[in-house]
Amino acid sequence: MEKILQVKDLELSFNTFGGEVKAIRGVNFDLYKGETLAIVGESGSGKSVTTKSIMRLLPENSAEFKNGEILFGGRDLTKLSDKEMQKIRGKDISMIFQDPMTSLNPTMPIGRQITEPLLKHQKIGKEEAKKVAIDLLRLVGMPKPELRMKQYPHQFSGGQRQRIVIAIALACNPQILIADEPTTALDVTIQAQILELMKDLQKKIDTSIIFITHDLGVVANVADRVAVMYGGKIVEIGTVDEIFYNPQHPYTWGLLSSMPSLDTDEAKLYAIPGTPPDLLDPPKGDAFALRSEYALQIDMEQNPPFFKVSDTHSAATWLLHPDAPQVEPPATVIERMKKFPGSRYYEGGAI
Amino acid sequence: MAEKLLEIKDLRQHFNVGKPNEVKAVDGISFDIYRGETLGLVGESGCGKSTTGRSIIRLYDATSGDVFYEGENVHGKKSKKDLKKFNRKMQMIFQDPYASLNPRMKVMDIIAEGIDIHGLAKNAADRKKMVFDLLETVGLNKEHANRYPHEFSGGQRQRLGIARALAVEPDFIIADEPISALDVSIQAQVVNLLKELQEEKGLTYLFIAHDLSMVKYISDRIGVMYFGKMVELAPAEDLYNNPMHPYTQSLLSAIPLPDPNYERNRVRKSYDPSTHNYTEKDDVKMREITPGHFVQCSESEFQSLKASVAVK
Ligand SMILES: Nc1ncnc2c1ncn2[C@@H]1O[C@H](COP(=O)(O)OP(=O)(O)OP(=O)(O)O)[C@@H](O)[C@H]1O
Ligand SMILES: Nc1ncnc2c1ncn2[C@@H]1O[C@H](COP(=O)(O)OP(=O)(O)OP(=O)(O)O)[C@@H](O)[C@H]1O
Ligand SMILES: [Mg+2]
Ligand SMILES: [Mg+2]
């Protein structure tokens, strides 16, 4: 499969009054043409910063690339000038932001905000652009779009604003679409509609999608592959089936166990104990060790390398070292593993 | 029966009245909220959930209708002092954490804003301690007090909004999607926290959200809205086991599950409002099908819903 984007050894810090916040501490992944890669992980683990660094949208006065490269079309995006980057942004790579209000201009009618990138990147006239904009709004499920083109962002609901941002991102048929929590503000029926829309776009023009979300149900629905982030690193990456039915990293186990289901009625929901690592002074070993009941002595001292589980699946945990003791994952995770051929809990049958 | 804390009566909130782009964001809804309960509010994006919340705490003057808080009309004439009292009792956690936090203020002052307005701190040291405690309560720490909102991740910002709402020790909190920006583990922490606070302080919540498994978990009763109207209102368990309005059914059929294989084969029900074939003569309103389970329906739909329940 063709690699459209490669992120290599990315390290990035923010210089703040309190010191150097080491937000990204060595991230590696490839994005293939036409695939959807989901990034999941704890709040503050670096999902947004990773993708904003691809778009080069981090505050220049404080964010600093420390190491690594981001290769797209034979060029290293970390080294491009702002002008070159502007040509790529919104045309080849576009982004749906987590916080719609930060990407919408509060003082400009939404119609103009959608037609602007069209006029900038595509050779079409004003009337044509307006028609495209109305069609896009209809596609993202906005009722009576022609009446709402002249309205301002504050006149829309949270989910409607999010859908306007989605319409802008889709306007130029990008090669790469980065979607940061694109559907969290939406109800499940409109969410399903948007997910279908993104899949259609993908089929039509082979767009590659990086999809950040906290909703593991959505991940199960959209992702071909999943990267799990913790404390500024990817700790596990694999196909969607490998991550859901054969997870290996204790953080992934914790994540899968915290999902409430419709049958949950315990007095308290399971939450991973403890707090996220301090990125001003990150731990030297496995950043998750202090919160993990599966931590080994070596986790406190040495950062685990990636161990290969399959050609498509690897995880950074000492538990996969040949000399590590064999541990029992949480019960809910074992239930999942029972369905996975190749897992030691496999009970036969297809997934 | 539990005591009513709030009564919402035929509340309407229309925008751009008389213009072609008029929106009937909230179009005649009535419900009660009991003291100490959590009422969940779900529905399609744009159906009027936030507007309902905002009208209740009087961020908007309602187009028509009434809201009673402990028997007092919130939308009636109020002196400045009375309004201040209401503002302290009712707090809202906003949907858009970024837009609702002043980017030029430090976290310390953002969270202490309510404490200052209502004069809740004895002195500067007390104020500081209150803020530190609140940060800890929401899973942040005191080092965060000197930062600005843009230095936080999406989920961290949402927790600042929660800390700010808790600061004035309200009785009633409208939580507008307080957890959708959070990862599952922190969602669990926040939901556990909201439940604990409820037990400790007897808080009442109106909990607006999209994540139906969380809504079910936290709510005693759930209201489902569709285009400005309430279409179903029932005890949480009952709504999930026995959804009666076709919109509710379609909503429940679309919940994504963390199981890739299930997702590949899922079948969704869609909802088409025109299938009701309502006519002018139909008196479409909320009717009680089983005790506490209300559905918006016509007389004939009411009869067939009753009949189908009797069969079960
Ligand atoms: N401008 C900034 N200055 C200083 N620190 C920052 C800045 N932006 C982000 N950070 C820090 O970098 C870390 C990673 O943030 P990021 O926004 O990538 O998290 P995230 O994984 O997207 O979380 P969420 O799920 O909550 O959105 C966090 O600890 C955050 O506080
Ligand atoms: N200030 C305003 N002026 C005009 N229309 C508005 C205004 N505020 C909201 N609306 C409209 O009212 C309707 C209801 O909006 P509201 O924000 O209450 O929806 P919601 O149910 O909270 O949706 P979401 O789940 O997307 O947040 C929407 O159609 C919205 O566009
Ligand atoms: Mg983020
Ligand atoms: Mg809303």
XYZ file of C-alpha atoms and ligand atoms in Angstrom:
727
model
C 0.000 0.000 0.000
C 1.140 3.495 -0.792
C 2.290 5.628 2.123
C 0.918 9.125 1.804
C 2.298 10.542 5.055
C 5.139 9.438 7.304
C 5.718 10.781 10.788
C 9.197 9.867 11.995
C 10.662 10.241 15.489
C 8.610 13.351 16.101
C 9.482 15.251 19.255
C 7.893 18.550 20.110
C 7.881 20.768 23.171
C 6.171 23.895 24.379
C 8.313 26.466 26.100
C 6.179 27.865 28.906
C 6.794 29.890 32.041
C 6.696 26.698 34.027
C 9.356 25.091 31.840
C 9.505 22.818 28.820
C 6.291 20.833 28.315
C 7.437 17.728 26.410
C 4.134 17.142 24.672
C 5.308 14.764 21.916
C 8.091 12.415 22.878
C 9.005 10.349 19.850
C 6.010 9.525 17.660
C 6.248 7.278 14.586
C 3.495 6.252 12.220
C 2.677 5.929 8.534
C -0.602 6.859 6.929
C -1.615 4.810 3.894
C -3.604 6.045 0.956
C -7.333 5.573 1.396
C -7.193 4.310 4.975
C -8.691 5.595 8.190
C -6.268 5.666 11.086
C -7.905 6.378 14.429
C -5.886 7.938 17.230
C -7.232 7.300 20.710
C -5.814 8.008 24.121
C -6.124 9.914 27.308
C -6.910 13.596 27.433
C -3.598 15.457 27.214
C -1.757 12.506 25.654
C -0.814 14.546 22.577
C -3.365 13.597 19.923
C -4.259 17.144 18.920
C -0.692 18.391 19.153
C 0.513 15.557 16.881
C -2.016 16.415 14.197
C -1.633 20.161 14.600
C 2.074 19.736 14.058
C 1.326 18.016 10.737
C -0.731 21.085 9.806
C 1.870 23.365 11.383
C -0.813 25.095 13.379
C 0.913 25.336 16.724
C 1.810 28.678 18.325
C 5.199 29.568 16.839
C 6.383 31.481 19.852
C 6.153 28.502 22.184
C 6.026 25.273 20.143
C 9.374 23.866 19.092
C 10.154 20.870 16.887
C 12.923 19.064 18.742
C 13.468 16.177 16.404
C 12.007 14.131 13.584
C 10.319 14.726 10.272
C 6.861 14.654 8.700
C 7.082 13.502 5.096
C 4.334 14.346 2.626
C 4.766 14.202 -1.147
C 8.546 13.902 -0.781
C 8.798 17.000 1.410
C 9.412 17.453 5.115
C 6.504 19.538 6.409
C 8.436 20.604 9.488
C 10.839 22.492 7.212
C 8.432 24.250 4.831
C 7.997 28.002 4.838
C 4.677 29.395 6.028
C 3.831 30.327 2.474
C 4.408 26.807 1.149
C 2.428 25.416 4.056
C -0.524 27.678 3.263
C -0.817 26.111 -0.172
C -1.064 22.657 1.360
C -3.405 23.544 4.195
C -7.072 23.378 3.321
C -6.306 21.945 -0.117
C -4.145 18.805 0.156
C -4.538 18.387 3.883
C -7.476 19.759 5.767
C -8.453 19.599 9.373
C -11.639 19.518 11.383
C -10.862 20.990 14.779
C -11.922 19.699 18.136
C -13.274 23.073 19.146
C -15.376 24.419 16.270
C -15.472 27.960 17.611
C -11.709 28.258 17.334
C -11.785 27.565 13.605
C -14.863 29.586 12.726
C -14.600 33.328 12.448
C -17.287 34.723 14.783
C -17.654 37.914 12.751
C -18.135 36.381 9.308
C -21.316 34.789 7.930
C -20.853 31.041 7.617
C -21.609 31.045 3.877
C -18.546 33.150 3.185
C -16.432 30.958 5.424
C -17.256 27.946 3.263
C -16.903 29.654 -0.107
C -13.577 31.308 0.724
C -11.384 28.188 0.500
C -13.277 27.153 -2.635
C -12.482 30.470 -4.317
C -8.900 30.305 -3.102
C -8.020 26.752 -4.099
C -10.369 25.954 -6.970
C -11.014 27.691 -10.234
C -14.679 28.469 -9.784
C -16.745 31.639 -9.740
C -18.711 33.169 -6.874
C -22.146 31.854 -7.855
C -20.807 28.352 -8.409
C -19.009 28.441 -5.055
C -22.222 29.472 -3.341
C -24.051 26.524 -4.889
C -21.312 24.126 -3.769
C -21.467 25.582 -0.253
C -25.216 25.097 0.016
C -24.878 21.528 -1.244
C -22.164 20.821 1.317
C -24.319 22.178 4.134
C -27.170 19.988 2.981
C -24.820 16.997 2.861
C -23.845 17.508 6.504
C -27.524 17.552 7.455
C -28.202 21.270 7.935
C -31.916 21.973 7.526
C -32.791 24.758 5.030
C -29.164 25.659 4.249
C -30.005 28.400 1.739
C -31.672 30.424 4.505
C -28.746 30.099 6.859
C -25.784 31.119 4.678
C -25.887 34.701 5.960
C -26.009 33.771 9.646
C -23.101 33.965 12.087
C -21.605 31.058 14.064
C -23.237 32.016 17.372
C -26.624 31.523 15.765
C -26.020 27.804 15.361
C -26.116 24.956 17.845
C -22.890 23.263 18.962
C -23.360 20.351 16.614
C -24.372 22.585 13.722
C -21.161 24.587 14.120
C -19.243 21.353 14.070
C -21.004 20.398 10.843
C -20.127 23.755 9.279
C -16.480 23.059 10.079
C -16.842 19.631 8.481
C -18.342 21.205 5.359
C -15.362 23.592 5.116
C -12.891 20.743 5.520
C -14.549 18.658 2.828
C -14.954 21.562 0.399
C -11.700 20.997 -1.495
C -11.674 17.196 -1.594
C -8.441 16.908 0.412
C -5.970 14.008 0.052
C -5.647 13.856 3.803
C -8.428 14.752 6.186
C -7.525 15.170 9.838
C -10.626 14.990 11.955
C -10.141 15.889 15.637
C -13.225 14.775 17.531
C -15.439 15.641 14.556
C -18.582 14.006 15.857
C -18.466 14.349 19.647
C -20.873 17.282 19.499
C -23.373 15.296 17.453
C -26.180 12.942 18.341
C -25.748 9.367 17.224
C -28.050 9.591 14.202
C -26.369 12.650 12.699
C -23.031 11.198 13.718
C -23.805 8.089 11.685
C -24.728 10.314 8.740
C -21.412 12.215 8.945
C -19.406 9.021 9.250
C -21.111 7.697 6.111
C -20.331 10.955 4.358
C -16.650 10.655 5.223
C -16.592 7.052 4.046
C -18.199 8.071 0.741
C -15.612 10.770 0.213
C -12.956 8.208 0.931
C -14.352 5.805 -1.651
C -14.752 8.525 -4.230
C -11.345 10.175 -4.053
C -9.311 7.780 -1.915
C -8.829 10.289 0.901
C -6.749 9.188 3.870
C -8.300 10.061 7.201
C -6.749 10.555 10.618
C -9.627 10.329 13.036
C -9.217 11.377 16.659
C -11.985 10.385 19.016
C -12.713 9.275 22.550
C -15.647 7.205 21.462
C -14.445 3.657 20.997
C -17.764 2.779 19.363
C -16.990 5.294 16.632
C -13.469 3.886 16.302
C -14.923 0.414 15.843
C -17.155 1.827 13.126
C -14.696 3.901 11.083
C -11.142 2.755 11.653
C -8.982 0.463 9.554
C -6.123 0.882 11.993
C -5.849 2.320 15.500
C -2.979 4.078 17.284
C -3.214 4.358 21.060
C -1.393 7.322 22.614
C -0.270 7.846 26.158
C 1.936 10.572 27.625
C 3.181 11.949 24.317
C 3.919 8.593 22.692
C 2.136 5.932 20.705
C 2.044 2.874 22.949
C 0.183 0.463 20.688
C -0.758 0.379 17.013
C -2.562 -2.251 14.953
C -5.570 -3.048 12.825
C -8.946 -2.279 14.375
C -9.525 -5.977 15.077
C -6.106 -6.380 16.672
C -6.645 -3.440 19.011
C -10.204 -4.367 20.022
C -9.855 -8.147 20.187
C -6.187 -8.663 20.996
C -4.898 -5.577 22.842
C -1.493 -5.921 24.500
C -0.669 -2.699 26.345
C -2.041 -2.284 29.886
C -3.160 1.241 28.996
C -5.215 -0.111 26.083
C -6.690 -2.636 28.518
C -7.653 0.178 30.884
C -9.185 2.161 28.050
C -11.305 -0.745 26.856
C -12.424 -1.463 30.413
C -13.585 2.093 31.124
C -16.248 2.063 28.407
C -19.665 1.873 30.036
C -22.178 -0.176 28.103
C -25.942 0.148 28.143
C -25.997 -2.643 30.700
C -23.661 -0.902 33.129
C -25.353 -0.283 36.443
C -22.519 -0.504 38.939
C -22.507 2.198 41.578
C -19.262 3.547 40.163
C -17.758 3.509 36.694
C -14.289 2.118 36.237
C -11.725 4.872 35.776
C -8.007 4.286 35.351
C -6.541 5.260 38.747
C -4.005 8.049 39.188
C -3.184 11.061 37.086
C -1.485 11.513 33.705
C 2.295 11.921 33.680
C 3.757 15.360 34.227
C 5.094 16.352 30.819
C 7.389 18.952 32.357
C 9.310 16.094 33.887
C 8.220 12.854 32.214
C 9.048 9.585 33.978
C 12.099 7.841 32.635
C 10.563 4.391 32.179
C 7.108 3.424 30.934
C 4.998 6.545 31.522
C 1.974 4.404 32.411
C 3.797 2.241 34.959
C 2.866 4.279 38.028
C -0.835 3.754 37.299
C -0.638 0.180 36.159
C -1.156 -2.895 38.293
C 0.803 -4.793 35.633
C 3.981 -2.720 35.982
C 7.267 -4.595 36.207
C 10.422 -3.395 37.925
C 12.042 -2.572 34.589
C 9.109 -0.269 33.683
C 10.306 2.155 36.346
C 13.784 2.330 34.870
C 13.673 1.853 31.137
C 11.303 2.961 28.479
C 9.959 -0.112 26.644
C 10.739 -0.441 22.925
C 8.100 -1.600 20.447
C 7.580 -5.358 20.355
C 6.052 -6.835 17.253
C 2.864 -8.854 17.744
C 2.139 -9.295 14.022
C 3.198 -7.584 10.806
C 0.541 -4.959 11.440
C 0.492 -4.880 15.246
C 3.045 -3.712 17.775
C 3.004 -2.477 21.349
C 5.514 -0.745 23.597
C 5.282 -2.759 26.809
C 7.858 -4.855 28.621
C 5.135 -7.468 29.112
C 5.864 -8.587 25.547
C 9.532 -9.245 26.282
C 10.260 -12.986 26.094
C 11.519 -12.969 29.701
C 8.471 -11.152 31.115
C 6.066 -13.062 33.369
C 2.737 -13.975 31.800
C -0.089 -11.869 33.245
C -3.874 -12.146 33.117
C -5.531 -9.145 31.437
C -8.764 -7.759 32.973
C -11.838 -9.978 32.555
C -13.517 -7.712 30.002
C -10.386 -7.859 27.861
C -10.195 -11.644 28.071
C -13.793 -11.742 26.824
C -12.617 -9.840 23.761
C -9.552 -12.026 23.262
C -11.694 -15.138 23.191
C -12.838 -14.021 19.765
C -9.375 -13.477 18.314
C -7.687 -16.315 16.421
C -4.079 -16.398 17.569
C -4.764 -15.097 21.062
C -4.023 -17.516 23.863
C -7.630 -17.204 25.028
C -9.107 -17.967 21.604
C -12.170 -20.181 21.798
C -12.724 -20.890 18.114
C -15.043 -19.397 15.514
C -14.722 -16.165 13.574
C -14.592 -12.733 15.211
C -43.599 11.693 45.351
C -40.418 13.720 45.259
C -40.535 17.471 45.575
C -40.524 19.570 42.412
C -37.509 21.855 42.204
C -38.295 23.240 38.769
C -41.417 23.418 36.679
C -41.093 24.269 33.025
C -44.394 25.216 31.462
C -45.006 25.509 27.740
C -41.614 27.111 27.225
C -40.969 28.638 23.807
C -37.853 30.234 22.429
C -38.046 31.458 18.863
C -35.228 33.248 17.046
C -35.561 35.756 14.181
C -39.312 35.950 14.687
C -41.161 37.025 11.537
C -38.137 36.650 9.251
C -37.740 33.918 6.633
C -35.044 32.308 8.744
C -37.184 32.102 11.880
C -36.157 29.167 14.072
C -38.524 27.686 16.611
C -35.623 26.390 18.689
C -37.849 25.446 21.604
C -41.472 25.106 20.702
C -43.693 24.537 23.688
C -42.173 22.089 26.112
C -43.300 21.306 29.627
C -41.605 19.161 32.229
C -40.684 19.069 35.900
C -37.347 18.458 37.536
C -37.426 16.892 40.996
C -35.087 17.826 43.788
C -32.044 15.589 43.872
C -32.669 13.866 40.567
C -30.734 13.825 37.335
C -32.840 14.490 34.302
C -31.067 13.535 31.100
C -31.855 15.423 27.914
C -30.973 13.915 24.551
C -31.966 14.531 20.972
C -30.823 15.463 17.523
C -28.150 18.083 17.126
C -29.935 21.430 16.784
C -33.178 20.227 18.368
C -33.068 22.842 21.137
C -31.395 21.209 24.129
C -28.912 23.994 24.849
C -31.545 26.630 24.193
C -33.817 24.924 26.719
C -31.008 25.029 29.281
C -30.121 28.621 28.503
C -33.740 29.727 28.748
C -34.150 27.980 32.084
C -31.294 29.921 33.637
C -32.519 32.995 31.859
C -29.608 33.606 29.570
C -32.379 34.257 27.085
C -35.711 35.848 27.766
C -38.186 33.211 26.707
C -40.540 33.995 23.822
C -43.315 32.623 26.011
C -43.905 30.166 28.805
C -42.819 29.982 32.424
C -40.073 28.495 34.532
C -40.688 28.093 38.260
C -37.815 27.491 40.638
C -38.999 26.409 44.084
C -42.352 27.861 43.103
C -40.931 31.269 42.095
C -41.212 32.427 38.523
C -37.685 32.822 37.149
C -38.880 34.790 34.184
C -41.048 37.125 36.230
C -39.875 40.595 37.258
C -36.824 40.330 39.463
C -34.722 42.764 41.409
C -30.943 42.679 40.864
C -30.539 41.052 44.251
C -33.043 38.300 43.514
C -31.390 37.618 40.169
C -28.012 37.297 41.844
C -29.498 34.792 44.256
C -30.891 32.735 41.379
C -27.601 32.919 39.541
C -25.853 31.355 42.432
C -28.377 28.564 42.870
C -28.386 27.637 39.196
C -25.156 27.126 37.312
C -24.455 26.009 33.806
C -21.511 24.050 32.479
C -21.242 25.152 28.874
C -20.986 22.972 25.828
C -18.189 24.910 24.195
C -15.431 25.075 26.784
C -13.189 27.305 24.712
C -15.801 29.904 23.932
C -16.923 30.070 27.541
C -13.487 30.643 29.110
C -11.999 34.114 28.882
C -8.682 33.593 27.036
C -7.025 36.565 28.739
C -7.729 35.409 32.269
C -5.652 32.978 34.261
C -7.315 29.807 35.483
C -7.128 31.059 39.076
C -9.273 34.086 38.242
C -11.615 32.220 35.917
C -12.531 29.762 38.613
C -12.641 32.382 41.343
C -14.923 34.693 39.370
C -18.096 33.356 40.984
C -16.426 33.183 44.380
C -15.638 36.904 44.050
C -19.049 37.952 42.745
C -20.820 36.238 45.600
C -18.166 37.058 48.198
C -17.634 33.452 49.241
C -13.974 33.658 50.249
C -12.925 35.083 53.623
C -9.585 36.356 52.358
C -7.020 35.923 49.603
C -5.517 32.784 51.097
C -8.964 31.236 51.449
C -9.776 32.112 47.852
C -6.598 30.448 46.668
C -7.270 27.348 48.697
C -10.818 27.112 47.331
C -9.498 27.245 43.774
C -6.794 24.648 44.455
C -9.374 22.328 46.004
C -11.674 22.743 43.033
C -8.872 21.984 40.589
C -8.107 18.833 42.488
C -11.773 17.880 42.580
C -11.889 17.880 38.783
C -8.641 15.976 38.372
C -6.298 18.892 37.671
C -3.684 20.255 40.049
C -2.709 23.538 41.619
C 0.126 24.180 39.164
C -2.591 24.658 36.568
C -3.937 27.746 38.358
C -1.366 30.037 36.785
C -1.981 28.968 33.216
C -4.189 30.410 30.510
C -7.014 28.435 28.850
C -5.179 27.944 25.537
C -2.453 26.003 27.306
C -4.862 23.173 28.037
C -6.081 20.243 26.005
C -9.778 20.074 25.076
C -10.633 17.745 27.920
C -8.688 19.743 30.464
C -10.586 22.889 29.463
C -13.887 21.146 29.942
C -12.867 20.329 33.495
C -12.092 23.999 34.125
C -15.702 24.738 33.194
C -16.887 22.179 35.715
C -14.657 23.586 38.458
C -16.003 27.055 37.748
C -19.617 25.918 38.028
C -18.951 24.101 41.301
C -17.186 27.119 42.800
C -20.369 28.897 43.942
C -21.884 25.757 45.464
C -25.097 25.745 43.445
C -28.190 23.603 44.074
C -29.010 22.996 40.453
C -26.544 22.471 37.609
C -27.304 22.406 33.933
C -24.517 20.370 32.429
C -24.495 20.918 28.670
C -22.420 18.068 27.268
C -20.002 18.223 30.160
C -18.186 15.065 29.180
C -18.244 14.764 25.416
C -14.775 16.291 25.055
C -13.279 13.898 27.594
C -11.679 10.522 27.121
C -13.576 7.564 28.518
C -11.518 7.219 31.641
C -11.871 10.883 32.553
C -15.540 10.744 31.562
C -15.873 8.048 34.164
C -14.038 10.210 36.708
C -16.248 13.215 36.008
C -19.449 11.210 36.058
C -18.415 9.544 39.319
C -17.581 12.996 40.650
C -20.948 14.455 39.618
C -22.702 11.525 41.292
C -20.684 11.870 44.491
C -21.359 15.601 44.650
C -25.022 14.890 44.114
C -25.140 12.491 47.046
C -23.083 14.746 49.280
C -24.803 18.027 48.532
C -28.166 16.889 47.234
C -27.552 18.545 43.858
C -30.043 18.389 41.035
C -28.865 18.054 37.458
C -30.175 18.661 34.008
C -27.695 16.599 32.032
C -27.527 17.252 28.299
C -25.495 14.721 26.338
C -25.145 12.615 23.249
C -23.480 9.596 24.729
C -26.523 7.485 25.440
C -24.803 4.887 27.595
C -23.507 7.651 29.882
C -26.887 9.387 29.930
C -28.558 6.166 30.881
C -26.010 5.522 33.577
C -26.274 8.914 35.245
C -29.955 9.799 34.764
C -33.021 8.929 36.787
C -35.299 10.069 33.986
C -34.609 10.965 30.380
C -36.321 13.369 28.006
C -35.913 13.001 24.254
C -36.246 16.111 22.098
C -36.843 16.423 18.389
C -37.110 19.763 16.538
C -37.999 21.933 19.502
C -40.429 19.496 21.083
C -40.180 16.853 23.747
C -41.214 13.563 22.119
C -40.681 11.122 24.970
C -40.031 11.351 28.713
C -39.591 8.289 30.887
C -37.597 6.694 33.686
C -34.132 5.907 32.270
C -34.378 2.141 32.413
C -37.853 2.192 30.896
C -36.850 4.427 28.002
C -34.110 2.041 26.948
C -36.045 -1.161 27.462
C -39.207 0.086 25.921
C -38.714 3.095 23.622
C -42.068 4.059 22.137
C -41.559 7.104 19.934
C -40.054 6.169 16.552
C -37.405 8.903 16.922
C -36.240 7.422 20.224
C -36.127 4.013 18.576
C -33.993 5.325 15.757
C -31.668 7.051 18.239
C -31.171 3.879 20.250
C -30.522 1.844 17.122
C -27.631 4.124 16.153
C -25.488 3.879 19.307
C -22.026 2.779 18.156
C -20.595 -0.106 20.144
C -16.901 -0.761 20.764
C -17.022 -3.950 18.758
C -15.735 -3.717 15.162
C -17.530 -6.815 14.006
C -20.858 -5.639 15.363
C -20.333 -2.286 13.657
C -19.676 -3.920 10.284
C -23.051 -5.602 10.439
C -25.143 -3.036 12.251
C -28.603 -2.143 11.075
C -29.940 1.311 11.848
C -33.560 2.360 11.953
C -34.213 5.715 10.367
C -36.923 8.134 11.454
C -39.121 9.938 9.000
C -41.495 12.389 10.736
C -43.876 12.395 7.762
C -44.876 8.789 8.481
C -47.044 9.984 11.380
C -49.409 11.503 8.785
C -50.671 13.964 11.366
C -53.545 16.177 10.243
C -54.781 19.491 11.628
C -57.410 17.694 13.641
C -54.965 15.447 15.469
C -54.364 16.704 18.963
C -50.656 15.830 19.116
C -49.364 16.126 22.665
C -47.559 14.305 25.448
C -49.678 11.448 26.764
C -48.878 9.065 29.602
C -48.720 5.498 28.281
C -47.528 3.704 31.394
C -46.951 5.395 34.780
C -44.303 8.089 34.273
C -43.713 7.188 30.626
C -44.885 10.005 28.353
C -44.904 9.996 24.564
C -45.857 12.715 22.122
C -48.616 11.202 20.040
C -52.054 11.606 18.535
C -55.167 10.073 20.064
C -55.090 7.119 17.671
C -51.354 6.531 18.237
C -52.077 6.716 21.955
C -54.656 3.954 21.654
C -52.351 1.662 19.723
C -49.398 2.326 22.086
C -51.678 1.491 25.028
C -52.794 -1.669 23.282
C -49.228 -2.770 22.510
C -48.202 -2.250 26.129
C -51.186 -4.292 27.302
C -50.113 -7.185 25.061
C -46.676 -7.235 26.697
N 0.058 25.918 23.681
C 0.404 25.060 24.638
N 1.245 25.415 25.630
C 1.620 24.551 26.602
N 1.183 23.280 26.681
C 0.331 22.849 25.740
C -0.116 23.705 24.667
N -0.960 23.004 23.866
C -1.052 21.768 24.418
N -0.276 21.672 25.535
C -0.099 20.475 26.384
O 0.308 19.402 25.554
C -0.275 18.181 25.997
C -0.975 17.496 24.824
O -2.126 18.252 24.454
P -3.150 17.793 23.321
O -4.035 18.964 23.071
O -2.422 17.204 22.191
O -3.961 16.654 24.067
P -5.067 15.685 23.456
O -4.499 14.304 23.456
O -5.580 16.213 22.185
O -6.158 15.761 24.608
P -7.765 15.929 24.534
O -8.270 14.559 24.331
O -8.110 16.435 25.903
O -8.078 16.887 23.443
C -1.204 18.528 27.156
O -0.552 18.209 28.351
C -1.401 20.019 27.026
O -1.605 20.617 28.295
N -28.864 32.970 18.754
C -29.492 32.238 17.821
N -30.018 32.817 16.712
C -30.637 32.067 15.772
N -30.819 30.740 15.851
C -30.331 30.097 16.925
C -29.632 30.804 17.969
N -29.232 29.910 18.907
C -29.659 28.701 18.478
N -30.326 28.809 17.295
C -30.963 27.712 16.554
O -31.866 27.056 17.421
C -31.869 25.653 17.205
C -31.590 24.932 18.507
O -30.258 25.213 18.919
P -29.634 24.561 20.237
O -28.278 25.153 20.418
O -30.573 24.664 21.361
O -29.524 23.015 19.794
P -28.962 21.761 20.600
O -30.081 20.798 20.774
O -28.237 22.197 21.811
O -27.961 21.150 19.528
P -26.506 20.516 19.688
O -26.708 19.139 20.158
O -25.979 20.555 18.282
O -25.738 21.376 20.630
C -30.833 25.405 16.111
O -31.490 25.262 14.871
C -29.979 26.658 16.119
O -29.453 26.930 14.850
Mg -7.329 17.134 21.652
Mg -26.223 22.206 22.329
